[in-house]
CSV table of C-alpha atoms (C1' of nucleotides) in Angstrom, one decimal:
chain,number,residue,atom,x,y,z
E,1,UNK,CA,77.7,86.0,101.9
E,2,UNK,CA,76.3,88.4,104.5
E,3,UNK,CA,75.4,91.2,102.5
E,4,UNK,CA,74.2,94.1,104.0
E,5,UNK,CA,70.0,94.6,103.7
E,6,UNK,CA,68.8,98.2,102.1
E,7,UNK,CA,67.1,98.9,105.7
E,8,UNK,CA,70.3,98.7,107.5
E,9,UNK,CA,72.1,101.1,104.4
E,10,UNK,CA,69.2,103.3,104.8
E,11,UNK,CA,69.7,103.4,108.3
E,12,UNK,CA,73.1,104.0,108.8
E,13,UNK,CA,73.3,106.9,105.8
E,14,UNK,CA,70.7,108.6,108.3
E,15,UNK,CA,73.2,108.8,111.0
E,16,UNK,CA,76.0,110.0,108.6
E,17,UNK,CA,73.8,112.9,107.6
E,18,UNK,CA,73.4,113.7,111.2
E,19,UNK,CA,76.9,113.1,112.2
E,20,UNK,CA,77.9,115.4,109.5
E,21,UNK,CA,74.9,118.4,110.0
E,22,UNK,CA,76.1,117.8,113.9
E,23,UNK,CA,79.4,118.3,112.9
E,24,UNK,CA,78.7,122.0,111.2
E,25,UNK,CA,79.2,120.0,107.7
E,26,UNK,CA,77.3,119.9,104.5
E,27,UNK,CA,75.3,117.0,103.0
E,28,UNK,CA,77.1,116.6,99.6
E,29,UNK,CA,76.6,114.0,96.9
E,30,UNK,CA,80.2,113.0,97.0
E,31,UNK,CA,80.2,112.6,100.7
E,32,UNK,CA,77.5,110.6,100.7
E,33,UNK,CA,78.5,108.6,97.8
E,34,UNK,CA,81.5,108.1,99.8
E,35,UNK,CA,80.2,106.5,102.9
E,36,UNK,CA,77.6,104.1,101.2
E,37,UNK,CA,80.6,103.5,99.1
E,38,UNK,CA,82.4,102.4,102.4
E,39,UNK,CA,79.8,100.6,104.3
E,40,UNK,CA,78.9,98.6,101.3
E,41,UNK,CA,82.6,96.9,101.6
E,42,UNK,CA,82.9,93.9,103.8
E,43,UNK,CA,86.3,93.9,103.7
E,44,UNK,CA,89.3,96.2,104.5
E,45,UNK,CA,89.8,98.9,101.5
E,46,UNK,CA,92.2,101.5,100.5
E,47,UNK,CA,91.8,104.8,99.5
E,48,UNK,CA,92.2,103.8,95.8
E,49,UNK,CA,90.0,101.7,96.3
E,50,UNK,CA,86.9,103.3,97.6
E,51,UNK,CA,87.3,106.0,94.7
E,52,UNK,CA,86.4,103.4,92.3
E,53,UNK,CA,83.7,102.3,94.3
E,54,UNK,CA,82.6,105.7,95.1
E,55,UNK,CA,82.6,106.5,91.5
E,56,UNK,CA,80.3,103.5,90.8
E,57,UNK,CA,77.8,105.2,92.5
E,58,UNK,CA,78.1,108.5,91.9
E,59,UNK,CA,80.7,109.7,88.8
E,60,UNK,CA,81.9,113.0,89.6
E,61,UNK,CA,83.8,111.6,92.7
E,62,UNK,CA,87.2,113.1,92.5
E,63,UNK,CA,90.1,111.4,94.4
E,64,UNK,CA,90.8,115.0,96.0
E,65,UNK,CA,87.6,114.6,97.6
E,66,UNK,CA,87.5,110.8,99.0
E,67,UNK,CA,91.4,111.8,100.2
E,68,UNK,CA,89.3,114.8,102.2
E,69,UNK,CA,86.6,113.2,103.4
E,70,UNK,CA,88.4,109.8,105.2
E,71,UNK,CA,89.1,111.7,107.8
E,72,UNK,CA,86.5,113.2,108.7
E,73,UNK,CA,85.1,109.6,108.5
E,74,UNK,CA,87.8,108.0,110.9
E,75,UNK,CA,87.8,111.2,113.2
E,76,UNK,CA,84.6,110.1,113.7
E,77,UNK,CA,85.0,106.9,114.3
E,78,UNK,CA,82.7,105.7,111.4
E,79,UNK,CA,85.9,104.1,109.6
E,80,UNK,CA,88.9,102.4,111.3
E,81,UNK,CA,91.8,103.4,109.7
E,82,UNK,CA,94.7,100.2,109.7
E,83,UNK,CA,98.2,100.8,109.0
E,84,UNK,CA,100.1,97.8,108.4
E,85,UNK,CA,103.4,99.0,107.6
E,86,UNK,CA,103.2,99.2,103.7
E,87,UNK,CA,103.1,102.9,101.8
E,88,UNK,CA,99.1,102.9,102.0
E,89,UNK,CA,96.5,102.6,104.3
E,90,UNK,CA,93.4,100.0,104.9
E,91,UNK,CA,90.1,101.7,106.0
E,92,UNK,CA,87.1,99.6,107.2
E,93,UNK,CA,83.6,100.6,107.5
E,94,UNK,CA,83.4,100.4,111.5
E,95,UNK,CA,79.5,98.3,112.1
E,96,UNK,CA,80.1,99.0,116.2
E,97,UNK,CA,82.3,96.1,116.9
E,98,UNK,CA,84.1,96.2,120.2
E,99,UNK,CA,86.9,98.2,120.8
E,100,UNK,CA,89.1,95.7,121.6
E,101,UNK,CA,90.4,93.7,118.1
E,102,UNK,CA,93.9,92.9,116.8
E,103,UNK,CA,94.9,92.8,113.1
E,104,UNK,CA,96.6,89.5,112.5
E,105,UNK,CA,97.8,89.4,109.1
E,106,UNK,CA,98.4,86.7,106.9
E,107,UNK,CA,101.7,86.9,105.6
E,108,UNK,CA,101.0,84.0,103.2
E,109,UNK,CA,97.9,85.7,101.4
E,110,UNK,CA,98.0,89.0,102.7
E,111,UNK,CA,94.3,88.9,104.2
E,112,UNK,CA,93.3,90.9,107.2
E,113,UNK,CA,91.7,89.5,110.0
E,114,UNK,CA,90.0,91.6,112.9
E,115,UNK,CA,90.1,89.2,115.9
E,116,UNK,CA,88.8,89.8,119.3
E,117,UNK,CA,91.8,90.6,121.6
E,118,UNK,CA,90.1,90.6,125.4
E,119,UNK,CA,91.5,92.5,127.7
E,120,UNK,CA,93.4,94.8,125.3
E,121,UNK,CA,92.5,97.9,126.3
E,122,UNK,CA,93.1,96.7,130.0
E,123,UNK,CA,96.7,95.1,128.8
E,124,UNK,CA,98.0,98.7,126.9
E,125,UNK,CA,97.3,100.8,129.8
E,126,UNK,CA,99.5,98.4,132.3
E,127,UNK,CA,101.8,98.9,130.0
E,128,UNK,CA,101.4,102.6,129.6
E,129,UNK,CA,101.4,103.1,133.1
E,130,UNK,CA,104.9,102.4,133.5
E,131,UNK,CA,105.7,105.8,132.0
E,132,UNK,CA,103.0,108.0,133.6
E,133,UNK,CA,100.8,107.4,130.6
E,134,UNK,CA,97.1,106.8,129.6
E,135,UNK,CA,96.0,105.7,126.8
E,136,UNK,CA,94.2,107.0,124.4
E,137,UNK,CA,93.6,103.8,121.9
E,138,UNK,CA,95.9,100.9,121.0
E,139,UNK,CA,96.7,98.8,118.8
E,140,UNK,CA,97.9,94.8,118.2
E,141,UNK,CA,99.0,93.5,115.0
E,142,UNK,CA,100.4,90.1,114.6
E,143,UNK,CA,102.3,89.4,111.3
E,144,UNK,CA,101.8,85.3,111.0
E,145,UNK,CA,101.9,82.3,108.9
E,146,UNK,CA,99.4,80.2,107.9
E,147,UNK,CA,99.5,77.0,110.0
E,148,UNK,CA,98.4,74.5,107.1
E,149,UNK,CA,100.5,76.0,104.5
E,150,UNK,CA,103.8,74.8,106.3
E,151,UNK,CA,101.5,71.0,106.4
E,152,UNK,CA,99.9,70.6,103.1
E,153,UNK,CA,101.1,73.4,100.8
E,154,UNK,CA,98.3,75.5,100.6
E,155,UNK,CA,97.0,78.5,102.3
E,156,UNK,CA,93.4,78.3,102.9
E,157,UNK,CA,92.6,82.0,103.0
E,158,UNK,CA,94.5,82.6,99.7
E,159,UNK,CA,92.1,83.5,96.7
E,160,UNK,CA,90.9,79.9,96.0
B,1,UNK,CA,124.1,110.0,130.2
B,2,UNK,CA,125.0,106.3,129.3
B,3,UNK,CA,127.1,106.5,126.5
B,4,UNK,CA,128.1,103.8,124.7
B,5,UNK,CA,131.9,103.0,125.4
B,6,UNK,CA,134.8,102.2,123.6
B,7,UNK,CA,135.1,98.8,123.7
B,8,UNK,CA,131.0,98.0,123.4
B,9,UNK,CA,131.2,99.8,119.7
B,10,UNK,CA,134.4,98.2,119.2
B,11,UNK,CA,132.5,94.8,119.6
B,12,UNK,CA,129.4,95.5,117.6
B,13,UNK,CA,131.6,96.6,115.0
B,14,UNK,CA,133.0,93.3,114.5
B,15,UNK,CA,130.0,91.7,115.2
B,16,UNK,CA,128.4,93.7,112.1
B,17,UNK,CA,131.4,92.8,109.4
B,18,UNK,CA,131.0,89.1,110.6
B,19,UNK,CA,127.1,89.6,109.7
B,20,UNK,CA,128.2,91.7,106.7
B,21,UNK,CA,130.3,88.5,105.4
B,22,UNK,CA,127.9,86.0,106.8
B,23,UNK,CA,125.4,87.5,104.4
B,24,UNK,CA,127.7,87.4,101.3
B,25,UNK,CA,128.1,91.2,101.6
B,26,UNK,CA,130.7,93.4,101.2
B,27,UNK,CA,132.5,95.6,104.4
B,28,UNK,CA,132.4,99.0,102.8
B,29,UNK,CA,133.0,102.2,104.4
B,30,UNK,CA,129.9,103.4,104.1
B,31,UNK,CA,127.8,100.3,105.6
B,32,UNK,CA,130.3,100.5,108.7
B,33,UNK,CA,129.6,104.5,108.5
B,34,UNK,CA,125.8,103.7,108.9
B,35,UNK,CA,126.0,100.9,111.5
B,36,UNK,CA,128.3,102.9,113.6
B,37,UNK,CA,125.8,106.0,113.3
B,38,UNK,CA,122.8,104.1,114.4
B,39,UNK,CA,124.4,102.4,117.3
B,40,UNK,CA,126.0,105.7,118.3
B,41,UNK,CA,122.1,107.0,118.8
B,42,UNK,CA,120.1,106.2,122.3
B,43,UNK,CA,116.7,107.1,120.9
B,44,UNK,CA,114.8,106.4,117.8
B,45,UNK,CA,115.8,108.0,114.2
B,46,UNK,CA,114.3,108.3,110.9
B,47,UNK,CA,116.7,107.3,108.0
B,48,UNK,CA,117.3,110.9,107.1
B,49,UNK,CA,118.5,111.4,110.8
B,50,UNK,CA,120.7,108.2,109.9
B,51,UNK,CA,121.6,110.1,106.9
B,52,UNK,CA,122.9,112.9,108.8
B,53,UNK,CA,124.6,111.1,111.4
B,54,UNK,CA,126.3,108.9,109.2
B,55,UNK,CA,127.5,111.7,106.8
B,56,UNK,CA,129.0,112.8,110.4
B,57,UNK,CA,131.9,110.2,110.2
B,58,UNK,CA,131.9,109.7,106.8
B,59,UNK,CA,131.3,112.7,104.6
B,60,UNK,CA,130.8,110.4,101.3
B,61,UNK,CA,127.5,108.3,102.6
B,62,UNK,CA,124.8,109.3,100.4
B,63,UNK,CA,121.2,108.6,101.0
B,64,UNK,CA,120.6,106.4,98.5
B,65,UNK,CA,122.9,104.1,100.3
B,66,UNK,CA,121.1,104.7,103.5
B,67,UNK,CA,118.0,103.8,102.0
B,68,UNK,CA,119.6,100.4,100.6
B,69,UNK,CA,121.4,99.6,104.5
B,70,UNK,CA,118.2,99.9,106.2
B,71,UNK,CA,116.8,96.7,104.8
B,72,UNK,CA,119.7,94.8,105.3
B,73,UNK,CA,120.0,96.0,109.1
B,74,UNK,CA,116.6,95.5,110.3
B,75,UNK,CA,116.2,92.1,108.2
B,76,UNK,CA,119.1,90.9,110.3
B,77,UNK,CA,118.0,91.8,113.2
B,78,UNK,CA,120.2,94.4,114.3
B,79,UNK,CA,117.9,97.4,113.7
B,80,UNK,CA,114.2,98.0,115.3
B,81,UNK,CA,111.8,99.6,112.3
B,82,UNK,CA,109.0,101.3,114.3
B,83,UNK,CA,106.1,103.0,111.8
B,84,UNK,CA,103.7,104.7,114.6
B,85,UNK,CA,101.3,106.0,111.0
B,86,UNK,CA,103.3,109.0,110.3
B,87,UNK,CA,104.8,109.4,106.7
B,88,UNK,CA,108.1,108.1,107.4
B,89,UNK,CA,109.7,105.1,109.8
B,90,UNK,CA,111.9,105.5,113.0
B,91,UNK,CA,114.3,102.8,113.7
B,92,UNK,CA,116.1,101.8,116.9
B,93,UNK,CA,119.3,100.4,117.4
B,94,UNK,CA,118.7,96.3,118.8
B,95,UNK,CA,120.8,96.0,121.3
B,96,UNK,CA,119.5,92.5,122.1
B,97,UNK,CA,116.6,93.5,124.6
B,98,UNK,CA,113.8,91.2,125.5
B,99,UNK,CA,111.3,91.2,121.5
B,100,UNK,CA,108.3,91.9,124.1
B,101,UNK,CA,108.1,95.7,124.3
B,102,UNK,CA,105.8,98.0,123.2
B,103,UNK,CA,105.6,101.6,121.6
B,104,UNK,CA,103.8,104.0,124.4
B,105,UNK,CA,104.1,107.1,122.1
B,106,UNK,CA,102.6,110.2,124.0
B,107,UNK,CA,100.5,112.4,122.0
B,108,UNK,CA,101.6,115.5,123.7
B,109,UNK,CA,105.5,115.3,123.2
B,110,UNK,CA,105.5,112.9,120.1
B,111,UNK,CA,108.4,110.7,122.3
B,112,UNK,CA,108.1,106.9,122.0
B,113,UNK,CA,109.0,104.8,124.6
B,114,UNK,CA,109.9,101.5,124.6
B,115,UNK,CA,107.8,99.6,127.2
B,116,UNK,CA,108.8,95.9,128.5
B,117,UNK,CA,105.4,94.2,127.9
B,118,UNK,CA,104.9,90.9,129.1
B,119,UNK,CA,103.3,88.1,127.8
B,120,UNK,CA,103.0,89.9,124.4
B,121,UNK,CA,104.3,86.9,122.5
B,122,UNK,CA,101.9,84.4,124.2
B,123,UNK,CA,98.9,86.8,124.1
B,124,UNK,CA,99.6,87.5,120.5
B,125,UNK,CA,99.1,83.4,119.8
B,126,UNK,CA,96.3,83.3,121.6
B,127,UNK,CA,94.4,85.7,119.1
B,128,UNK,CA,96.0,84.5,116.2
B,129,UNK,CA,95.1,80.9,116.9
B,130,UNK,CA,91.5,82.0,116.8
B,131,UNK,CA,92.2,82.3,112.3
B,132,UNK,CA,95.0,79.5,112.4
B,133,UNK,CA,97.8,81.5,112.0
B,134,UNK,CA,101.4,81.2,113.5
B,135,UNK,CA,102.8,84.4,114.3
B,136,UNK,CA,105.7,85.4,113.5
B,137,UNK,CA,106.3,88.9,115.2
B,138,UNK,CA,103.6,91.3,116.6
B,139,UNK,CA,103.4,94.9,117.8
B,140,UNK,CA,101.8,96.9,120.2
B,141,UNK,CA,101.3,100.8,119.7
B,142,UNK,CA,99.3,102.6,122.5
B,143,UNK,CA,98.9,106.0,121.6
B,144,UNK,CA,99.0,108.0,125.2
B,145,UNK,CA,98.2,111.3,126.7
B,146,UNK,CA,100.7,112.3,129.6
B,147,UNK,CA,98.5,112.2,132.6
B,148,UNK,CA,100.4,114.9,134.6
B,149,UNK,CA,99.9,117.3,131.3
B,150,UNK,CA,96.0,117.7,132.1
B,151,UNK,CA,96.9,118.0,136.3
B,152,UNK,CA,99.9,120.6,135.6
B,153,UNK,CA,99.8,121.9,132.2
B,154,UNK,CA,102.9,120.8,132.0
B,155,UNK,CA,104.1,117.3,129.7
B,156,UNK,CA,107.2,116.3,131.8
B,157,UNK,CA,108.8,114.7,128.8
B,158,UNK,CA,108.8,116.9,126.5
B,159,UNK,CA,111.9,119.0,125.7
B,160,UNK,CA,112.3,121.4,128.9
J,1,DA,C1',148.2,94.0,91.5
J,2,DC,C1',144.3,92.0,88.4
J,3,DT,C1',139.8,91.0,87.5
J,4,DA,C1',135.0,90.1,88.1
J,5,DA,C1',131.4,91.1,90.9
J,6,DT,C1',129.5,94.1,94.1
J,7,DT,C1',128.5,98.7,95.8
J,8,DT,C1',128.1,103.5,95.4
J,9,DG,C1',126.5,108.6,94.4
J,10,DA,C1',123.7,111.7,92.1
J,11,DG,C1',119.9,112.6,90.4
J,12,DA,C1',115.7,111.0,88.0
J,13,DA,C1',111.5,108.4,89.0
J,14,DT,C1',107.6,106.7,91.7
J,15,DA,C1',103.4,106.8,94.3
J,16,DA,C1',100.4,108.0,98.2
J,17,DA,C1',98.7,111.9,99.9
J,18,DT,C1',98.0,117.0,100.0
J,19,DC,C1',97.5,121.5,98.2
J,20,DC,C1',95.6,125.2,95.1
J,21,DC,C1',92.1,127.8,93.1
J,22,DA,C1',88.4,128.8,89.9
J,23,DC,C1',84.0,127.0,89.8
J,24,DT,C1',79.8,124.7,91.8
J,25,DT,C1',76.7,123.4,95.4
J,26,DT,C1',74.6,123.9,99.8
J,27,DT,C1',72.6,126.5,103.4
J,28,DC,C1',69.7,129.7,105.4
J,29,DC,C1',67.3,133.8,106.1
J,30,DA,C1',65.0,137.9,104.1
D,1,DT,C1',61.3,131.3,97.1
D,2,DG,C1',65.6,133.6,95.8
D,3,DG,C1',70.0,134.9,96.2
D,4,DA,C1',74.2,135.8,98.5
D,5,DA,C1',77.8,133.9,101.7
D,6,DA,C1',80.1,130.0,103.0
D,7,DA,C1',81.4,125.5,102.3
D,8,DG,C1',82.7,122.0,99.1
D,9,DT,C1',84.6,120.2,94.7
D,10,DG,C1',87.4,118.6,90.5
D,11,DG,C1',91.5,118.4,88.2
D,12,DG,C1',95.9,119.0,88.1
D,13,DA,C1',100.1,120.5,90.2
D,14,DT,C1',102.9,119.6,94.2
D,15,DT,C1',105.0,117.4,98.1
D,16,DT,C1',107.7,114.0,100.3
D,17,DA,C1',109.6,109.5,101.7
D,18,DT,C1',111.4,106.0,99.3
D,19,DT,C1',113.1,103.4,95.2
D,20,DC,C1',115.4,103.1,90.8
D,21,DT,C1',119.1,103.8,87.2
D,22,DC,C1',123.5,103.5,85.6
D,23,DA,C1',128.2,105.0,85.0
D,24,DA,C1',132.1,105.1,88.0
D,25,DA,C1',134.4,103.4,92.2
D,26,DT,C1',135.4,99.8,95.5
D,27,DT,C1',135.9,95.2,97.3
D,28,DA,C1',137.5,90.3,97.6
D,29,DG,C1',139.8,86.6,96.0
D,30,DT,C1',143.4,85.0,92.9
DNA sequence: ACTAATTTGAGAATAAATCCCACTTTTCCA
DNA sequence: TGGAAAAGTGGGATTTATTCTCAAATTAGT
C-alpha cells in the first residue's frame, strides 16, 4: 500500500550521493542502482535478493558488487542489517525510525516485524553495566507463535 | 577456578543417556564423548572447539558427528546456541540457569558474557503482543565497548 | 550371540560470502 | 576539455561453516 512517492526517492538518492562523496567514495551506476534498489523494498531483503532487484534497474549489477557495497550501506546506517540465526542475512532500507525496535518473528510464517521496544537502549545498558560495559547498540529478537493459529488454524500474516 | 567435580559430571552423564533413550536414541561413545566435552568447558565454544575437545577423550569422534549432536543437544535443552553475526555459532553448556540472560559481548576482547537480565521474558511479550504473537524464546545481544579501555588503554578482560 | 535398525567416519557437496585481477569508469586538475 | 591516476567493477574462482552420502560399524532387544 504505502508506496514510496518519486519526490521522497529523489530525495533520499541525494543524500546517498553525498554520504558517499563525504565518504571519499565514487558515485557509480551500480551503487546507485543499489540503494534505490533498497529503499524501494518495504520489506526486509536479502542479499540475493536486492541483486535481482538491482539488476532490474540497472543490468550490469554483479553480485560481487551488491556483496561490496552492503556494507558500506549498513556502516552507514542507511540499511539495518538483521541476523536471525539462519545462513543469510535480512537488510532493510533504514527511513529514520527510532533506534529502539525488536525483531519478533513469526515462527508460523516466517514474517519479520520491527516493533517499538521502549526503553531498549535504556534496558541493555543496565544490563551491560553489570560487567563494566557500554553499549554500543543492542538488539531484541523474539522468536513467537501466532496467537490465532493455535485458535482457528490459520496464521493471519501467512501469504493469504 | 571452579571446576566441575566428580560427582556433578557423573550426574549429568546419567542425566544425558536417560535423555539419549527418552528420545529414542542410541548411547554411543561418541555422543557421551561430546556431551562430556561440552560440559567439561566453562565458557562458550564453537562446534570445531567441540570437535577438538571431544576428540580429547575419544580419538574416534569425527566432525560430521559433532555437527549431527549439536542439534539434538540444544533442541533438548541441554546446550545454549549463541550466533552474535559472526560466520559460525558458539554454544554454552545449560547448566539450568535462570532463560533470562543476555549476551554483553565486548567489542574490544571479543568475550561474551552472560548477563542475568530481568524481566526479559515479560518485556519480550509486551512487544510481541503489539503483532499478536506468543513468544516462544527471545534474545538480547548488546554489543559493548569496555569503558575502562578508553580511561586506561587497557580492556581488563581481555587475555592478560 | 543374532538381527534389524541406528549411527558413524571420511570425504564430497552445498551455499553464502569473499577474493582476485584484468578491464572499465570516475575524478580532478593541467 | 582531455587524459592519467585512482577507484570501482564483473565474472569466476575460492573460502569456510555446515550438511549430505553411503558403506561399514555399533547398538538394543530378542
Amino acid at each position: 500500500m504505502d508506496s514510496i512517492k518519486p519526490e521522497d526517492s529523489r530525495k533520499s538518492r541525494e543524500t546517498f550521493k553525498e554520504f558517499l562523496t563525504q565518504q571519499g567514495l565514487r558515485v557509480t551506476n551500480q551503487r546507485t542502482a543499489i540503494f534505490d534498489a533498497a529503499f524501494n523494498q518495504e520489506e526486509h531483503f536479502t542479499a540475493e535478493d536486492l541483486l535481482d532487484f538491482s539488476r532490474e534497474i540497472d543490468r550490469s549489477v554483479s553480485r560481487a558488487t551488491v556483496y561490496r557495497t552492503l556494507p558500506i550501506l549498513t556502516e552507514g546506517g542507511l540499511l539495518k542489517e538483521i541476523d536471525v540465526g539462519r545462513d543469510y542475512k535480512f537488510y532493510l532500507a533504514n527511513r529514520g525510525q527510532k533506534t529502539e525496535q525488536a525483531q519478533v518473528i513469526c515462527q508460523d510464517c516466517e514474517k519479520i516485524f520491527e516493533i517499538e521496544a521502549p526503553f531498549m537502549e535504556w534496558y541493555a545498558r543496565s544490563v551491560a553495566q553489570k560487567v563494566g560495559l557500554e553499549p554500543v547498540s543492542q538488539r531484541l529478537q523474539v522468536h513467537a507463535h501466532c496467537i490465532r493459529l493455535k485458535e482457528d488454524g490459520i496464521c493471519p500474516n501467512s501469504d493469504s
